[in-house]
Amino acid sequence: MPETLSPREVFQKLIEGIGAGRFTELAELYAEDAVVETVFEPVGPRRVEGRAALRERFAQVSASSPVELTPVNVVVRETDDAEVVVAEFDYQVRHRVTGRTFEAANIQVLRVRDGLIVSSRDYHDHLALVVAGGNLPQLVEALDGK
């Protein structure tokens, strides 16, 4: 029987997969009933429930994301709850369409049980990604329509 990964090790596999662009593999790091909240997502869903929905979401990102993400400045903090880690990191971002490069700040709070992510609260700088893609007018328009 394989050894169960610690929360720190699971986060490391997650960030390595993102950096390598292996989005279609990432759903396997999540429990069947996992909940992911992207707290600062400006227009998309802020909550995704279940591995199947995450698999679909990661497939969409894999097929359509115009950015390459390289994780840097990664710091993982363990908490007094053995299942929870807090990860602070930046992405060095290269936007393939506009050619822009920049850094975007991130924080993730992961709860990992039995080697799988059961919940994640993600605080990503979505606005930086929108601006880099030249999509700020579309974001404003989408927000006005709410």
Tab-separated table of C-alpha atoms in Angstrom:
chain	number	residue	atom	x	y	z
A	1	MET	CA	0.000	0.000	0.000
A	2	PRO	CA	1.508	3.373	-1.000
A	3	GLU	CA	2.341	5.889	1.704
A	4	THR	CA	-0.215	8.677	2.166
A	5	LEU	CA	1.142	12.092	1.235
A	6	SER	CA	1.229	14.858	3.817
A	7	PRO	CA	-0.645	18.130	3.190
A	8	ARG	CA	2.684	19.807	2.324
A	9	GLU	CA	3.530	17.047	-0.173
A	10	VAL	CA	0.077	17.236	-1.774
A	11	PHE	CA	0.434	21.001	-2.226
A	12	GLN	CA	3.883	20.429	-3.753
A	13	LYS	CA	2.407	17.986	-6.297
A	14	LEU	CA	-0.362	20.500	-7.060
A	15	ILE	CA	1.984	23.433	-7.661
A	16	GLU	CA	4.402	21.292	-9.701
A	17	GLY	CA	1.516	20.089	-11.898
A	18	ILE	CA	0.313	23.651	-12.456
A	19	GLY	CA	3.826	24.845	-13.288
A	20	ALA	CA	4.271	22.010	-15.774
A	21	GLY	CA	0.866	22.692	-17.358
A	22	ARG	CA	-0.418	19.212	-16.442
A	23	PHE	CA	-3.898	20.481	-15.570
A	24	THR	CA	-5.693	17.315	-16.661
A	25	GLU	CA	-3.878	15.348	-13.916
A	26	LEU	CA	-4.700	17.727	-11.066
A	27	ALA	CA	-8.209	16.449	-10.263
A	28	GLU	CA	-6.657	13.240	-8.928
A	29	LEU	CA	-5.211	15.242	-6.019
A	30	TYR	CA	-8.745	16.052	-4.797
A	31	ALA	CA	-11.242	13.967	-2.826
A	32	GLU	CA	-14.477	12.914	-4.557
A	33	ASP	CA	-16.436	15.498	-2.533
A	34	ALA	CA	-13.790	18.261	-2.460
A	35	VAL	CA	-14.853	21.900	-2.367
A	36	VAL	CA	-12.703	24.627	-3.952
A	37	GLU	CA	-13.500	28.278	-3.413
A	38	THR	CA	-11.775	30.945	-5.517
A	39	VAL	CA	-12.621	33.840	-3.287
A	40	PHE	CA	-11.564	36.718	-5.572
A	41	GLU	CA	-12.826	35.276	-8.895
A	42	PRO	CA	-14.478	38.301	-10.508
A	43	VAL	CA	-17.043	36.668	-12.822
A	44	GLY	CA	-16.694	32.902	-12.965
A	45	PRO	CA	-17.873	30.386	-10.441
A	46	ARG	CA	-16.388	31.043	-7.010
A	47	ARG	CA	-17.176	27.552	-5.741
A	48	VAL	CA	-16.582	24.208	-7.426
A	49	GLU	CA	-17.819	21.045	-5.729
A	50	GLY	CA	-16.638	17.518	-6.408
A	51	ARG	CA	-13.743	15.887	-8.223
A	52	ALA	CA	-15.809	15.456	-11.400
A	53	ALA	CA	-16.550	19.187	-11.593
A	54	LEU	CA	-12.891	19.969	-10.854
A	55	ARG	CA	-11.794	17.572	-13.596
A	56	GLU	CA	-14.064	19.434	-16.025
A	57	ARG	CA	-12.765	22.819	-14.830
A	58	PHE	CA	-9.113	21.735	-15.168
A	59	ALA	CA	-9.829	20.390	-18.675
A	60	GLN	CA	-11.243	23.801	-19.655
A	61	VAL	CA	-8.171	25.553	-18.275
A	62	SER	CA	-5.888	23.117	-20.085
A	63	ALA	CA	-7.685	23.681	-23.390
A	64	SER	CA	-8.083	27.445	-23.263
A	65	SER	CA	-5.713	29.146	-20.835
A	66	PRO	CA	-3.541	31.737	-22.554
A	67	VAL	CA	-1.024	31.858	-19.697
A	68	GLU	CA	2.031	29.933	-18.615
A	69	LEU	CA	2.481	29.877	-14.839
A	70	THR	CA	5.794	29.387	-13.096
A	71	PRO	CA	5.545	29.185	-9.295
A	72	VAL	CA	8.186	31.169	-7.382
A	73	ASN	CA	8.717	32.386	-3.828
A	74	VAL	CA	6.790	29.397	-2.486
A	75	VAL	CA	6.350	29.246	1.288
A	76	VAL	CA	4.220	26.518	2.867
A	77	ARG	CA	3.159	27.021	6.460
A	78	GLU	CA	1.881	24.208	8.593
A	79	THR	CA	-0.822	25.058	11.113
A	80	ASP	CA	-1.942	23.719	14.475
A	81	ASP	CA	-4.434	21.609	12.503
A	82	ALA	CA	-2.448	18.698	11.008
A	83	GLU	CA	-4.735	18.606	7.929
A	84	VAL	CA	-4.287	22.297	7.007
A	85	VAL	CA	-1.448	24.100	5.257
A	86	VAL	CA	-1.299	27.690	4.077
A	87	ALA	CA	0.751	28.271	0.938
A	88	GLU	CA	1.969	31.706	-0.112
A	89	PHE	CA	3.529	32.012	-3.546
A	90	ASP	CA	3.798	34.045	-6.700
A	91	TYR	CA	3.326	33.001	-10.279
A	92	GLN	CA	5.648	34.364	-12.902
A	93	VAL	CA	3.111	34.670	-15.680
A	94	ARG	CA	3.678	34.809	-19.417
A	95	HIS	CA	0.588	35.643	-21.435
A	96	ARG	CA	0.983	33.795	-24.757
A	97	VAL	CA	-1.396	36.092	-26.665
A	98	THR	CA	-0.268	39.546	-25.504
A	99	GLY	CA	3.322	38.620	-24.674
A	100	ARG	CA	3.031	40.353	-21.310
A	101	THR	CA	4.967	38.980	-18.377
A	102	PHE	CA	4.329	39.780	-14.734
A	103	GLU	CA	4.075	38.315	-11.247
A	104	ALA	CA	0.781	37.484	-9.584
A	105	ALA	CA	0.414	36.859	-5.847
A	106	ASN	CA	-1.435	33.839	-4.459
A	107	ILE	CA	-2.453	32.278	-1.174
A	108	GLN	CA	-4.091	28.875	-0.816
A	109	VAL	CA	-5.487	27.337	2.344
A	110	LEU	CA	-5.707	23.584	1.830
A	111	ARG	CA	-7.278	20.908	3.988
A	112	VAL	CA	-5.831	17.509	3.075
A	113	ARG	CA	-7.200	14.270	4.483
A	114	ASP	CA	-5.834	10.825	3.639
A	115	GLY	CA	-3.559	12.355	1.008
A	116	LEU	CA	-6.339	14.149	-0.896
A	117	ILE	CA	-7.456	17.776	-0.899
A	118	VAL	CA	-10.902	17.968	0.709
A	119	SER	CA	-11.162	21.755	0.647
A	120	SER	CA	-9.266	24.713	-0.703
A	121	ARG	CA	-9.773	28.446	-0.349
A	122	ASP	CA	-7.777	30.120	-3.100
A	123	TYR	CA	-6.847	33.783	-3.154
A	124	HIS	CA	-5.355	34.494	-6.599
A	125	ASP	CA	-4.746	37.844	-8.258
A	126	HIS	CA	-7.355	37.352	-10.988
A	127	LEU	CA	-7.354	41.052	-11.840
A	128	ALA	CA	-3.694	40.882	-12.898
A	129	LEU	CA	-4.554	38.061	-15.294
A	130	VAL	CA	-7.503	40.006	-16.735
A	131	VAL	CA	-5.375	43.123	-17.265
A	132	ALA	CA	-2.527	41.139	-18.855
A	133	GLY	CA	-4.950	39.647	-21.354
A	134	GLY	CA	-6.299	43.074	-22.286
A	135	ASN	CA	-9.731	42.014	-21.039
A	136	LEU	CA	-10.449	44.730	-18.486
A	137	PRO	CA	-13.238	46.320	-20.587
A	138	GLN	CA	-14.962	42.928	-20.870
A	139	LEU	CA	-14.654	42.428	-17.120
A	140	VAL	CA	-16.201	45.818	-16.414
A	141	GLU	CA	-19.014	45.033	-18.854
A	142	ALA	CA	-19.615	41.633	-17.236
A	143	LEU	CA	-19.706	43.181	-13.766
A	144	ASP	CA	-22.122	45.896	-14.927
A	145	GLY	CA	-24.453	43.164	-16.155
A	146	LYS	CA	-24.747	41.571	-12.698
